[in-house]
Tab-separated table of C-alpha atoms and ligand atoms in Angstrom:
chain	number	residue	atom	x	y	z
A	1	MET	CA	0.138	0.119	-0.101
A	2	SER	CA	1.329	3.442	-0.849
A	3	ARG	CA	2.231	5.729	1.546
A	4	THR	CA	0.038	8.834	0.697
A	5	ILE	CA	-1.106	11.838	2.474
A	6	THR	CA	-3.234	14.912	1.003
A	7	VAL	CA	-1.743	18.149	2.007
A	8	ALA	CA	-2.802	21.667	1.361
A	9	ALA	CA	-0.931	25.092	1.034
A	10	ALA	CA	-3.510	27.533	2.727
A	11	GLN	CA	-2.374	30.815	1.063
A	12	LEU	CA	-3.692	33.785	2.662
A	13	GLY	CA	-4.593	37.205	1.076
A	14	PRO	CA	-3.456	40.439	2.746
A	15	ILE	CA	-4.098	41.140	6.388
A	16	GLN	CA	-3.967	44.922	6.970
A	17	LYS	CA	-2.103	46.594	9.807
A	18	ALA	CA	-5.459	47.550	11.850
A	19	GLU	CA	-6.884	43.874	11.679
A	20	PRO	CA	-7.077	42.075	14.998
A	21	ARG	CA	-5.919	38.298	15.014
A	22	GLY	CA	-9.439	37.248	15.284
A	23	ILE	CA	-10.002	38.075	11.825
A	24	ALA	CA	-6.989	35.855	10.250
A	25	VAL	CA	-7.751	33.233	12.621
A	26	ASP	CA	-11.494	33.138	11.312
A	27	ARG	CA	-10.221	33.004	7.823
A	28	MET	CA	-7.705	30.239	8.594
A	29	VAL	CA	-10.546	28.275	10.083
A	30	ARG	CA	-12.685	28.551	7.302
A	31	LEU	CA	-9.864	27.209	5.111
A	32	MET	CA	-9.671	24.266	7.323
A	33	GLU	CA	-13.089	23.769	6.847
A	34	ARG	CA	-12.826	23.777	3.043
A	35	ALA	CA	-9.739	21.350	3.619
A	36	HIS	CA	-11.450	18.926	5.322
A	37	LYS	CA	-14.317	18.917	2.532
A	38	ARG	CA	-11.591	17.855	0.060
A	39	GLY	CA	-9.925	15.160	2.218
A	40	VAL	CA	-6.949	17.095	3.280
A	41	GLU	CA	-4.823	15.752	6.144
A	42	LEU	CA	-2.253	18.235	6.861
A	43	VAL	CA	-2.633	22.213	6.138
A	44	VAL	CA	0.354	24.589	5.672
A	45	PHE	CA	-0.245	28.149	6.633
A	46	PRO	CA	2.140	31.181	5.849
A	47	GLU	CA	5.025	32.795	7.873
A	48	LEU	CA	3.801	35.290	10.444
A	49	ALA	CA	0.039	34.106	9.502
A	50	LEU	CA	-1.903	36.162	12.291
A	51	THR	CA	-0.657	39.759	11.584
A	52	THR	CA	0.344	41.718	8.638
A	53	PHE	CA	4.011	41.378	7.778
A	54	PHE	CA	4.903	43.799	10.463
A	55	PRO	CA	9.047	43.900	9.825
A	56	ARG	CA	7.880	46.582	7.235
A	57	HIS	CA	7.142	48.977	10.021
A	58	TYR	CA	9.627	50.656	12.140
A	59	HIS	CA	9.069	51.178	15.754
A	60	GLU	CA	11.398	53.254	17.208
A	61	ASP	CA	10.933	51.808	20.600
A	62	ILE	CA	11.374	48.038	19.901
A	63	ALA	CA	9.175	47.103	22.888
A	64	GLU	CA	5.989	48.681	20.774
A	65	ALA	CA	6.460	45.713	18.120
A	66	ASP	CA	5.627	43.207	21.115
A	67	ARG	CA	1.893	43.562	20.220
A	68	TRP	CA	2.858	41.868	17.077
A	69	PHE	CA	4.019	38.928	18.997
A	70	GLU	CA	2.462	35.780	20.762
A	71	THR	CA	3.310	34.919	23.978
A	72	ALA	CA	1.478	31.717	24.399
A	73	MET	CA	0.693	29.102	21.851
A	74	PRO	CA	-2.242	28.243	21.918
A	75	SER	CA	-3.860	31.560	23.218
A	76	ASN	CA	-7.509	32.692	23.516
A	77	GLU	CA	-7.297	34.279	19.881
A	78	THR	CA	-5.345	31.063	18.311
A	79	ALA	CA	-7.276	28.213	20.132
A	80	PRO	CA	-9.901	28.082	17.353
A	81	LEU	CA	-7.268	26.821	15.156
A	82	PHE	CA	-6.337	24.059	17.579
A	83	ALA	CA	-10.155	23.354	17.850
A	84	ALA	CA	-10.598	22.905	14.199
A	85	ALA	CA	-7.662	20.711	13.971
A	86	ARG	CA	-9.360	18.484	16.584
A	87	LYS	CA	-12.743	18.947	14.993
A	88	TYR	CA	-11.599	18.061	11.458
A	89	GLY	CA	-8.709	15.577	12.229
A	90	ILE	CA	-6.366	17.793	10.133
A	91	GLY	CA	-2.934	18.729	11.202
A	92	PHE	CA	-1.363	22.387	10.654
A	93	HIS	CA	1.720	24.131	10.233
A	94	LEU	CA	1.715	27.810	11.472
A	95	GLY	CA	4.009	30.828	11.412
A	96	TYR	CA	3.934	33.452	14.014
A	97	ALA	CA	6.085	35.897	15.797
A	98	GLU	CA	6.825	34.302	19.170
A	99	ILE	CA	8.184	36.163	22.554
A	100	ALA	CA	10.072	33.324	24.861
A	101	HIS	CA	11.398	33.727	28.224
A	102	GLU	CA	14.510	31.675	27.625
A	103	SER	CA	17.972	31.596	28.603
A	104	ASP	CA	20.442	32.949	26.228
A	105	ASP	CA	23.894	31.754	25.373
A	106	THR	CA	25.106	33.311	28.723
A	107	GLY	CA	22.836	31.258	30.623
A	108	ILE	CA	20.570	34.481	31.519
A	109	VAL	CA	16.833	34.240	31.265
A	110	ARG	CA	15.407	37.143	29.169
A	111	LYS	CA	12.620	37.810	26.906
A	112	ARG	CA	13.616	36.643	23.448
A	113	HIS	CA	11.744	37.085	19.886
A	114	PHE	CA	11.772	34.713	17.159
A	115	ASN	CA	10.143	34.312	13.879
A	116	THR	CA	8.764	30.845	14.554
A	117	SER	CA	6.485	28.186	12.806
A	118	ILE	CA	4.927	25.088	14.653
A	119	LEU	CA	3.641	21.738	13.623
A	120	VAL	CA	0.389	20.803	15.282
A	121	SER	CA	-1.199	17.368	15.312
A	122	PRO	CA	-4.616	16.484	14.493
A	123	ALA	CA	-5.134	16.047	18.449
A	124	GLY	CA	-3.872	19.572	18.846
A	125	ASP	CA	-0.080	18.727	20.215
A	126	ILE	CA	2.888	20.659	19.075
A	127	LEU	CA	4.954	18.234	17.333
A	128	LEU	CA	7.598	20.370	16.202
A	129	LYS	CA	8.911	23.882	16.374
A	130	TYR	CA	11.420	25.818	14.304
A	131	ARG	CA	12.815	29.455	14.557
A	132	LYS	CA	13.818	31.237	11.578
A	133	VAL	CA	17.621	31.102	10.776
A	134	HIS	CA	18.219	33.387	7.696
A	135	LEU	CA	16.696	36.707	8.721
A	136	PRO	CA	16.885	39.168	5.697
A	137	GLY	CA	16.686	42.952	5.914
A	138	HIS	CA	18.236	45.294	8.483
A	139	ALA	CA	18.219	46.310	12.129
A	140	GLU	CA	17.926	50.184	11.562
A	141	PHE	CA	15.775	52.494	10.004
A	142	ALA	CA	16.856	52.585	6.280
A	143	PRO	CA	15.760	56.217	5.020
A	144	GLU	CA	16.828	55.195	1.329
A	145	ARG	CA	14.254	52.293	1.228
A	146	VAL	CA	10.545	53.069	0.291
A	147	VAL	CA	9.381	50.120	2.546
A	148	GLN	CA	11.446	48.851	5.409
A	149	HIS	CA	12.484	45.180	6.289
A	150	LEU	CA	13.389	45.417	9.743
A	151	GLU	CA	13.489	41.392	10.308
A	152	LYS	CA	17.046	41.903	11.988
A	153	ARG	CA	15.610	44.638	14.301
A	154	TYR	CA	12.739	42.620	15.908
A	155	PHE	CA	14.024	38.913	15.717
A	156	GLU	CA	17.024	36.839	17.114
A	157	VAL	CA	18.470	34.532	14.879
A	158	GLY	CA	16.667	30.925	15.392
A	159	ASN	CA	18.421	28.711	17.864
A	160	LEU	CA	16.672	25.388	17.276
A	161	GLY	CA	18.671	24.428	13.886
A	162	PHE	CA	16.623	22.828	11.227
A	163	PRO	CA	14.931	19.995	13.123
A	164	VAL	CA	12.989	16.997	11.642
A	165	ILE	CA	10.594	15.045	13.324
A	166	ARG	CA	8.885	11.552	12.597
A	167	ALA	CA	5.334	11.585	13.483
A	168	PRO	CA	1.987	10.082	12.722
A	169	MET	CA	0.090	12.186	10.227
A	170	GLY	CA	-3.128	11.769	8.489
A	171	GLY	CA	-3.477	7.916	7.999
A	172	LEU	CA	0.239	7.132	8.104
A	173	ASP	CA	1.968	5.994	10.843
A	174	GLY	CA	4.989	8.122	10.554
A	175	ILE	CA	6.261	10.606	8.216
A	176	ASN	CA	9.713	12.623	8.462
A	177	MET	CA	8.631	16.242	8.525
A	178	GLY	CA	10.562	19.312	8.640
A	179	MET	CA	10.275	23.227	8.478
A	180	MET	CA	11.838	26.259	7.167
A	181	ILE	CA	10.617	30.021	7.040
A	182	CYS	CA	10.804	32.085	4.018
A	183	ASN	CA	14.174	33.445	3.192
A	184	ASP	CA	15.420	30.157	4.259
A	185	ARG	CA	14.262	28.531	1.290
A	186	ARG	CA	16.880	30.239	-0.865
A	187	TRP	CA	19.659	28.486	1.127
A	188	PRO	CA	20.968	25.144	0.109
A	189	GLU	CA	22.437	24.455	3.385
A	190	ALA	CA	18.801	24.930	5.003
A	191	TRP	CA	17.817	21.998	2.688
A	192	ARG	CA	20.788	19.649	2.924
A	193	VAL	CA	20.513	19.733	6.898
A	194	LEU	CA	16.789	18.816	6.425
A	195	GLY	CA	17.657	16.137	3.964
A	196	LEU	CA	20.222	14.780	5.906
A	197	GLN	CA	17.815	13.792	8.647
A	198	SER	CA	15.808	11.815	5.836
A	199	VAL	CA	12.895	14.541	5.597
A	200	GLU	CA	10.134	13.510	3.421
A	201	LEU	CA	8.053	16.827	3.623
A	202	VAL	CA	9.230	20.321	4.029
A	203	MET	CA	6.897	22.985	4.963
A	204	LEU	CA	7.398	26.599	4.626
A	205	GLY	CA	5.661	29.769	4.823
A	206	TYR	CA	6.659	33.160	3.112
A	207	ASN	CA	6.074	36.854	2.741
A	208	THR	CA	7.802	37.922	-0.243
A	209	PRO	CA	7.453	41.535	-1.816
A	210	SER	CA	6.796	41.456	-5.682
A	211	ILE	CA	9.111	44.496	-5.871
A	212	ASN	CA	12.956	43.881	-4.952
A	213	GLN	CA	13.891	47.403	-3.926
A	214	GLU	CA	17.674	46.514	-4.436
A	215	ALA	CA	17.523	45.079	-7.637
A	216	GLY	CA	19.218	48.096	-9.306
A	217	GLY	CA	17.787	47.335	-12.596
A	218	PHE	CA	19.416	43.895	-12.716
A	219	GLU	CA	16.441	41.804	-11.872
A	220	ALA	CA	13.099	42.051	-13.758
A	221	HIS	CA	9.994	41.781	-11.801
A	222	HIS	CA	8.843	38.298	-13.121
A	223	LEU	CA	12.162	36.706	-11.770
A	224	ARG	CA	10.832	37.124	-8.277
A	225	VAL	CA	8.638	34.269	-8.526
A	226	PHE	CA	11.049	32.389	-10.577
A	227	HIS	CA	13.603	32.631	-8.014
A	228	SER	CA	11.316	31.497	-5.360
A	229	HIS	CA	10.172	28.358	-7.245
A	230	LEU	CA	13.587	27.512	-8.389
A	231	SER	CA	14.708	27.428	-4.897
A	232	ILE	CA	11.885	25.305	-3.800
A	233	GLN	CA	11.947	22.983	-6.894
A	234	ALA	CA	15.950	22.406	-6.530
A	235	GLY	CA	15.496	22.072	-2.614
A	236	ALA	CA	12.915	19.361	-2.967
A	237	TYR	CA	14.532	17.593	-6.093
A	238	GLN	CA	18.064	17.603	-4.463
A	239	ASN	CA	16.812	16.251	-1.082
A	240	ALA	CA	14.280	13.911	-2.610
A	241	CYS	CA	11.276	15.354	-0.443
A	242	PHE	CA	8.057	17.042	-1.278
A	243	ALA	CA	7.797	20.799	-0.302
A	244	VAL	CA	4.685	22.721	0.537
A	245	ALA	CA	5.442	26.492	0.337
A	246	THR	CA	2.687	28.936	1.446
A	247	ALA	CA	2.541	32.474	0.784
A	248	LYS	CA	0.718	35.530	1.999
A	249	ALA	CA	-0.156	37.286	-1.004
A	250	GLY	CA	-1.901	40.586	-2.443
A	251	THR	CA	-1.434	44.253	-1.248
A	252	GLU	CA	-1.039	44.343	2.393
A	253	ASP	CA	-0.340	48.000	4.013
A	254	GLY	CA	0.058	49.049	0.343
A	255	CYS	CA	2.950	46.672	-0.375
A	256	GLU	CA	2.518	43.784	-3.110
A	257	LEU	CA	3.164	40.211	-1.895
A	258	PHE	CA	3.614	37.989	-4.702
A	259	GLY	CA	1.769	34.591	-3.738
A	260	HIS	CA	1.992	31.777	-6.207
A	261	SER	CA	2.162	29.234	-3.314
A	262	ILE	CA	3.240	25.876	-4.525
A	263	ILE	CA	3.382	22.080	-3.618
A	264	VAL	CA	6.321	20.245	-5.190
A	265	ASN	CA	7.096	16.595	-5.492
A	266	PRO	CA	10.736	15.007	-5.011
A	267	GLN	CA	11.325	15.229	-8.846
A	268	GLY	CA	11.275	19.020	-8.474
A	269	GLU	CA	7.938	19.224	-10.428
A	270	ILE	CA	5.268	21.717	-9.101
A	271	VAL	CA	2.184	19.681	-8.853
A	272	ALA	CA	-0.308	22.429	-7.619
A	273	MET	CA	-0.053	26.216	-7.502
A	274	ALA	CA	-2.050	29.187	-6.381
A	275	THR	CA	-3.293	31.389	-8.985
A	276	SER	CA	-4.776	34.240	-6.762
A	277	TRP	CA	-3.732	36.840	-4.500
A	278	ASP	CA	-6.197	35.765	-1.953
A	279	ASP	CA	-7.250	33.180	0.522
A	280	GLU	CA	-6.823	30.164	-1.416
A	281	LEU	CA	-6.414	26.359	-0.858
A	282	ILE	CA	-4.160	24.245	-3.147
A	283	THR	CA	-3.975	20.431	-2.434
A	284	ALA	CA	-1.947	17.601	-3.628
A	285	ASP	CA	-1.725	13.993	-2.737
A	286	CYS	CA	1.613	13.079	-1.936
A	287	ASN	CA	2.821	9.638	-2.363
A	288	LEU	CA	5.777	9.475	-0.105
A	289	ASP	CA	7.329	6.406	-1.763
A	290	MET	CA	8.313	9.055	-4.482
A	291	CYS	CA	11.093	9.988	-2.070
A	292	THR	CA	12.846	6.433	-2.308
A	293	LEU	CA	14.361	7.046	-5.993
A	294	GLY	CA	16.071	10.077	-5.428
A	295	ARG	CA	17.772	8.896	-1.862
A	296	THR	CA	18.659	5.295	-3.101
A	297	THR	CA	20.208	6.556	-6.522
A	298	ILE	CA	21.730	10.037	-7.650
A	299	PHE	CA	21.113	11.513	-4.227
A	300	ALA	CA	22.106	8.614	-2.077
A	301	PHE	CA	23.993	10.731	0.456
A	302	ASP	CA	25.684	7.736	2.161
A	303	LYS	CA	27.568	6.290	-1.077
A	304	HIS	CA	28.055	10.034	-2.669
A	305	ARG	CA	28.449	12.777	-0.217
A	306	ARG	CA	32.030	14.098	0.009
A	307	PRO	CA	31.952	16.325	3.573
A	308	GLU	CA	35.974	16.158	3.383
A	309	ALA	CA	35.596	18.630	0.205
A	310	TYR	CA	32.873	20.770	2.089
A	311	GLY	CA	34.896	22.279	4.822
A	312	ARG	CA	34.134	26.018	3.512
A	313	ILE	CA	30.472	25.562	4.150
A	314	THR	CA	30.668	25.342	8.151
A	315	ASP	CA	34.170	27.072	8.423
A	316	GLN	CA	33.483	30.093	6.425
A	317	VAL	CA	30.580	32.607	6.263
A	318	GLY	CA	31.552	35.155	3.644
A	319	ALA	CA	33.229	34.405	0.315
A	320	VAL	CA	36.859	34.856	-0.062
A	321	GLU	CA	38.929	35.802	-3.133
A	322	PRO	CA	40.759	33.023	-5.021
A	323	PRO	CA	44.217	33.009	-5.382
A	324	LEU	CA	45.782	35.000	-8.441
A	325	TRP	CA	46.817	33.064	-11.362
A	326	ARG	CA	50.486	33.625	-12.275
A	327	LYS	CA	52.116	31.847	-15.335
B	401	CDV	N1	10.008	37.265	4.660
B	401	CDV	C1	11.270	37.125	3.998
B	401	CDV	O1	11.986	36.386	4.572
B	401	CDV	N2	11.186	37.671	2.908
B	401	CDV	C2	12.531	37.616	1.928
B	401	CDV	C3	12.533	38.863	1.098
B	401	CDV	C4	12.990	40.045	1.933
B	401	CDV	C5	13.584	38.767	-0.172
B	401	CDV	C6	12.468	36.252	0.997
B	401	CDV	O2	13.634	35.790	0.917
B	401	CDV	O3	11.408	36.074	0.445
């Protein structure tokens, strides 16, 4: 019998700055209801799914940004998502801004801020948590920018690595599931760390503006979607896994997010794609046996990887200049 799970990317249209969490949660519960009607067993929501993409807004006093963060999960406002999971027997993935009171590297317990995602079982248990590692943008107000991208101001770099968990989901006894968030999808290192844990299904949410303010004439607008899909398709192919990539889409606080959520198979093919900039459910039946071909042949890591040649990947951060050729 094939190991098949029916998954959905639950794309969200824009959430405006003034909109309370309850409105977004209501929309997500409606998407879960629709997912249930279509036989979906696992729903993937976007990055920072409960509010507007607030890192575009500057708060001089960083503490003022705490209003965008969750201090408990579930909370009164997010409890309906957990209730819907139990009602419909559906697992879900949710991105949100997290405040945690935890010790840092020096051992001091303090208030910490992360861009987080969780995987929740149909029983409402949190199976896995991930905190975004690759934070794009800047930490200080950038006057030259039309729109700010202040992830480096509001979040710390995630401290959980790229974890994978094997857990029951849908009708299956165990699926190897992992997560990344938005900008992480552009980094092959993130995919490979998941691949090295035999991940079968990668879930990720994103908020990506249609316009790259730093393009400087070298990146046509249509390449924004291409680069997103290219990264996800390559990551899924090179690590022989499925990927569900869910966008926030449309014009949010006057800024356009490009949507184009996709589900990708281990061959790197797009098997479903969103076509609107609104709340939209796309689904796919994922036969996890498809992961076997890649991981036992061209990407059989145990046979073909050469970590002794990859030292620079972990020893070095920035690029160095090569030696100069001399005759
Ligand atoms: N939320 C993100 O991480 N967005 C980035 C943008 C800023 C490029 C992304 O990689 O999509």
